[in-house]
Amino acid sequence: GGIEIPLHGIGQGNGAGPAIWLVMTVPLINMLRNAGFGFRARTPLDHEDYRFVGYTFVDDTDTAHCAAERSAPYHTVIAEMQQALDHWEGGLHATGGALSAEKSYWYLVDYRWLGRTQKWEYKTIADSPGNLSLHHFGNDRPITLNRLEPNEARETLGLWIAPDGNQELQCKALLSKINVWCDKVRSGQLPISLAWLSLTSGLAKSLEYPLQATCLSKTNCRSLEKRLLDVALPAMGLPRRLPRNMLFAPKEFMGFGFPHIEFL
């Protein structure tokens, strides 16, 4: 017979997948921890020291590292992070996996004091140059990873996150979801009951998930809300000038129970 290429992995939908993933991943994380890598900090209230290596969800992994000494220069942190990356990449290679350079990126979070404004400011790539690279076992040359500025957000597990905490791209992502829903409702001819079901069980739930991990201002929330109400209220057969207290109040208090973005 012919030679068949052996199958790899456990197959999509395998019930043992989560357990097998843990068996493969936990040793890799502990390997980094035992090697001394990870982020160290102290809780502000209890003053308890804590440390974590990173967080991972299947193939979406974020690792973190900081120097043991506060006075360590940034290039020391980059060199140590390169060692941590080598450990992680080597561990994945030993299990049959590999990192994708196209899907990988990194940040360096460092600060400088501005005497004129009396504030800390994030350093840019130009202020703290440096590179991280993947070896990609079998390749002759390492691959340099993409480095981003602290204000550049990227999507991670459904959230647009930037180290400096800005919410610009996250607001745009939420607005895009609202616009898609509004366009479908406006162009369709759903009865009021189905439009309400689509809002509460569809759009509201997709907005609720990222809102749990964001810090949107009231201005941001009201801007998103205005766009939604312009289309949703007519679709529900409600006047646009309906008092907001009545609109957002729970049904048990004689309100309509309309989803309030600021309190989802």
Coordinates of C-alpha atoms in Angstrom, one line a residue:
G1 CA 0.0 0.0 0.0
G2 CA 0.9 3.7 -0.2
I3 CA 2.6 5.7 2.5
E4 CA 0.1 7.8 4.4
I5 CA 0.9 11.0 6.2
P6 CA 0.1 10.3 9.9
L7 CA -2.6 12.5 11.5
H8 CA -1.6 15.0 14.2
G9 CA -3.7 16.5 17.0
I10 CA -6.8 15.0 18.6
G11 CA -9.4 16.2 16.1
Q12 CA -11.9 19.0 16.2
G13 CA -14.6 18.6 18.8
N14 CA -12.9 15.9 20.8
G15 CA -14.4 15.9 24.3
A16 CA -11.0 15.3 25.8
G17 CA -9.6 18.4 24.1
P18 CA -9.6 20.8 27.1
A19 CA -8.0 18.3 29.4
I20 CA -5.3 17.4 26.9
W21 CA -4.7 21.1 26.3
L22 CA -4.1 21.6 30.0
V23 CA -1.8 18.6 30.2
M24 CA 0.3 20.1 27.4
T25 CA 0.2 23.8 28.5
V26 CA 0.6 23.8 32.2
P27 CA 4.1 22.3 32.1
L28 CA 5.2 25.0 29.6
I29 CA 3.9 27.7 31.9
N30 CA 5.6 26.2 34.9
M31 CA 8.8 25.9 33.0
L32 CA 8.9 29.6 32.5
R33 CA 8.0 30.2 36.1
N34 CA 10.7 27.9 37.4
A35 CA 13.2 29.6 35.1
G36 CA 12.5 32.8 36.9
F37 CA 10.5 34.6 34.2
G38 CA 7.3 36.4 34.8
F39 CA 5.7 39.7 36.0
R40 CA 6.1 40.6 39.7
A41 CA 4.2 43.2 41.6
R42 CA 2.7 44.0 45.0
T43 CA -1.0 44.6 45.8
P44 CA -1.6 48.2 46.8
L45 CA -3.9 47.5 49.8
D46 CA -2.6 44.2 51.3
H47 CA 1.0 44.7 50.2
E48 CA 1.2 41.1 49.1
D49 CA 3.7 40.1 46.5
Y50 CA 2.3 38.2 43.5
R51 CA 3.7 36.9 40.2
F52 CA 2.3 35.6 37.0
V53 CA 3.9 34.4 33.8
G54 CA 1.0 35.2 31.5
Y55 CA -2.4 34.1 30.4
T56 CA -3.4 31.7 27.7
F57 CA -6.6 30.5 26.0
V58 CA -6.0 27.7 23.6
D59 CA -3.8 29.2 20.8
D60 CA -4.0 32.8 22.1
T61 CA -1.2 33.3 24.6
D62 CA 0.2 36.5 26.2
T63 CA 3.4 36.2 28.3
A64 CA 4.8 39.0 30.5
H65 CA 8.1 39.7 32.1
C66 CA 9.7 42.4 34.2
A67 CA 13.1 42.8 35.8
A68 CA 13.6 41.7 39.3
E69 CA 15.2 45.1 40.2
R70 CA 13.4 48.4 39.6
S71 CA 16.6 50.1 38.5
A72 CA 17.3 47.6 35.7
P73 CA 17.6 49.3 32.3
Y74 CA 15.1 48.5 29.6
H75 CA 17.6 46.6 27.5
T76 CA 18.1 44.1 30.3
V77 CA 14.3 43.5 30.3
I78 CA 14.4 42.9 26.6
A79 CA 17.3 40.5 26.9
E80 CA 15.5 38.5 29.6
M81 CA 12.3 38.6 27.6
Q82 CA 14.2 37.1 24.7
Q83 CA 15.3 34.3 26.9
A84 CA 11.7 33.7 28.1
L85 CA 10.6 33.7 24.5
D86 CA 13.3 31.1 23.6
H87 CA 12.0 28.9 26.5
W88 CA 8.4 29.2 25.4
E89 CA 9.2 28.5 21.7
G90 CA 11.5 25.6 22.6
G91 CA 8.8 24.1 24.8
L92 CA 6.2 24.4 22.1
H93 CA 8.6 22.8 19.6
A94 CA 9.1 19.9 21.9
T95 CA 5.4 19.3 22.0
G96 CA 5.1 19.5 18.2
G97 CA 3.8 23.1 18.1
A98 CA 5.3 26.3 16.8
L99 CA 4.8 30.1 17.1
S100 CA 3.5 32.1 14.1
A101 CA 5.6 35.2 13.6
E102 CA 2.9 36.8 11.5
K103 CA 0.4 36.6 14.4
S104 CA 2.9 37.6 17.1
Y105 CA 3.8 41.0 18.4
W106 CA 5.1 42.6 21.6
Y107 CA 5.2 45.7 23.6
L108 CA 7.8 47.3 25.9
V109 CA 6.2 49.3 28.7
D110 CA 8.6 51.9 30.1
Y111 CA 8.2 55.4 31.4
R112 CA 9.9 58.8 31.5
W113 CA 9.2 61.7 33.9
L114 CA 8.2 65.0 32.3
G115 CA 9.3 67.7 34.7
R116 CA 7.3 70.4 32.8
T117 CA 4.0 68.7 33.2
Q118 CA 4.9 66.7 36.4
K119 CA 3.6 63.5 34.8
W120 CA 4.8 60.1 33.7
E121 CA 4.8 59.4 30.0
Y122 CA 5.1 56.1 28.0
K123 CA 8.4 55.8 26.2
T124 CA 8.2 55.2 22.4
I125 CA 10.1 52.7 20.3
A126 CA 12.5 55.4 19.4
D127 CA 13.1 56.2 23.1
S128 CA 13.8 52.5 23.9
P129 CA 14.9 50.6 20.8
G130 CA 15.2 46.9 20.8
N131 CA 14.0 43.7 19.1
L132 CA 12.7 40.2 19.9
S133 CA 13.0 37.3 17.5
L134 CA 11.8 33.8 16.9
H135 CA 14.3 31.1 15.9
H136 CA 11.8 28.9 14.0
F137 CA 13.8 25.7 14.4
G138 CA 15.1 24.6 11.0
N139 CA 15.4 28.1 9.6
D140 CA 18.8 29.7 9.1
R141 CA 17.8 33.2 10.2
P142 CA 15.7 34.3 13.2
I143 CA 12.5 36.2 12.4
T144 CA 12.1 39.6 14.0
L145 CA 8.8 40.1 15.7
N146 CA 6.6 43.1 15.1
R147 CA 6.9 45.6 18.0
L148 CA 4.0 48.0 18.7
E149 CA 3.8 51.4 20.4
P150 CA 2.1 51.4 23.9
N151 CA -0.9 53.3 22.4
E152 CA -1.4 50.7 19.5
A153 CA -4.3 48.4 20.4
R154 CA -4.7 44.8 19.1
E155 CA -7.5 42.4 19.4
T156 CA -7.1 39.7 22.1
L157 CA -9.9 37.4 22.9
G158 CA -12.5 39.7 21.5
L159 CA -11.1 42.9 23.1
W160 CA -9.0 45.7 21.6
I161 CA -6.4 46.3 24.3
A162 CA -3.5 48.8 24.4
P163 CA -1.0 49.0 27.2
D164 CA -1.8 52.7 27.8
G165 CA -5.4 51.9 28.3
N166 CA -6.9 53.9 25.5
Q167 CA -10.3 52.8 24.3
E168 CA -10.3 54.3 20.8
L169 CA -10.3 51.1 18.7
Q170 CA -12.6 49.3 21.2
C171 CA -15.2 52.0 20.8
K172 CA -14.9 51.7 17.0
A173 CA -15.4 47.9 17.3
L174 CA -18.5 48.4 19.4
L175 CA -19.8 51.0 17.1
S176 CA -19.2 48.7 14.1
K177 CA -21.4 46.0 15.8
I178 CA -24.1 48.5 16.5
N179 CA -24.0 49.8 12.9
V180 CA -24.2 46.3 11.5
W181 CA -27.2 45.5 13.6
C182 CA -28.9 48.8 12.8
D183 CA -28.4 48.3 9.0
K184 CA -30.0 44.9 9.2
V185 CA -32.9 46.1 11.3
R186 CA -33.5 49.1 9.1
S187 CA -33.4 47.1 5.8
G188 CA -35.4 44.2 7.2
Q189 CA -39.1 44.2 8.2
L190 CA -39.0 42.4 11.5
P191 CA -42.1 42.5 13.7
I192 CA -41.6 44.3 17.0
S193 CA -41.3 41.1 19.0
L194 CA -38.5 39.7 16.9
A195 CA -36.7 43.1 16.8
W196 CA -36.8 43.1 20.6
L197 CA -35.5 39.6 20.8
S198 CA -32.7 40.4 18.4
L199 CA -31.7 43.4 20.5
T200 CA -31.8 41.8 23.9
S201 CA -30.6 38.3 23.0
G202 CA -28.3 39.2 20.2
L203 CA -26.7 42.7 20.1
A204 CA -26.9 43.4 23.8
K205 CA -25.1 40.1 24.6
S206 CA -22.3 40.8 22.1
L207 CA -21.8 44.3 23.6
E208 CA -21.9 43.0 27.2
Y209 CA -19.0 40.7 26.8
P210 CA -16.3 43.3 26.0
L211 CA -17.8 45.9 28.2
Q212 CA -16.9 43.9 31.3
A213 CA -13.2 44.6 30.6
T214 CA -13.3 48.1 29.3
C215 CA -13.2 51.6 30.9
L216 CA -15.4 53.6 28.6
S217 CA -16.3 57.1 29.7
K218 CA -19.9 58.3 29.9
T219 CA -19.3 60.3 26.7
N220 CA -18.3 57.1 24.9
C221 CA -21.3 55.2 26.1
R222 CA -23.7 57.9 25.2
S223 CA -22.3 58.3 21.8
L224 CA -22.7 54.5 21.2
E225 CA -26.2 54.7 22.7
K226 CA -27.3 57.5 20.5
R227 CA -26.5 55.6 17.4
L228 CA -28.4 52.6 18.7
L229 CA -31.5 54.4 19.9
D230 CA -31.9 56.3 16.6
V231 CA -32.7 53.0 14.9
A232 CA -33.9 50.7 17.7
L233 CA -36.7 52.9 19.1
P234 CA -38.6 53.1 15.8
A235 CA -38.0 49.4 15.3
M236 CA -39.6 48.7 18.7
G237 CA -42.6 51.0 17.9
L238 CA -41.4 53.6 20.5
P239 CA -41.1 57.3 20.1
R240 CA -37.6 58.7 19.9
R241 CA -38.3 61.2 22.6
L242 CA -39.5 58.7 25.1
P243 CA -38.2 59.6 28.6
R244 CA -35.0 57.8 29.2
N245 CA -35.9 57.0 32.8
M246 CA -38.9 55.1 31.6
L247 CA -37.0 53.5 28.7
F248 CA -34.1 52.1 30.8
A249 CA -36.0 51.3 34.0
P250 CA -36.5 47.5 34.7
K251 CA -39.8 46.0 33.7
E252 CA -40.6 45.2 37.4
F253 CA -40.6 49.0 38.0
M254 CA -42.9 49.7 35.1
G255 CA -40.1 50.5 32.7
F256 CA -39.3 49.0 29.3
G257 CA -36.0 47.3 30.4
F258 CA -34.1 48.6 27.3
P259 CA -30.4 47.6 27.5
H260 CA -28.4 50.5 28.9
I261 CA -24.8 50.4 27.5
E262 CA -23.4 52.2 30.5
F263 CA -24.7 49.5 32.8
L264 CA -24.6 46.3 30.8

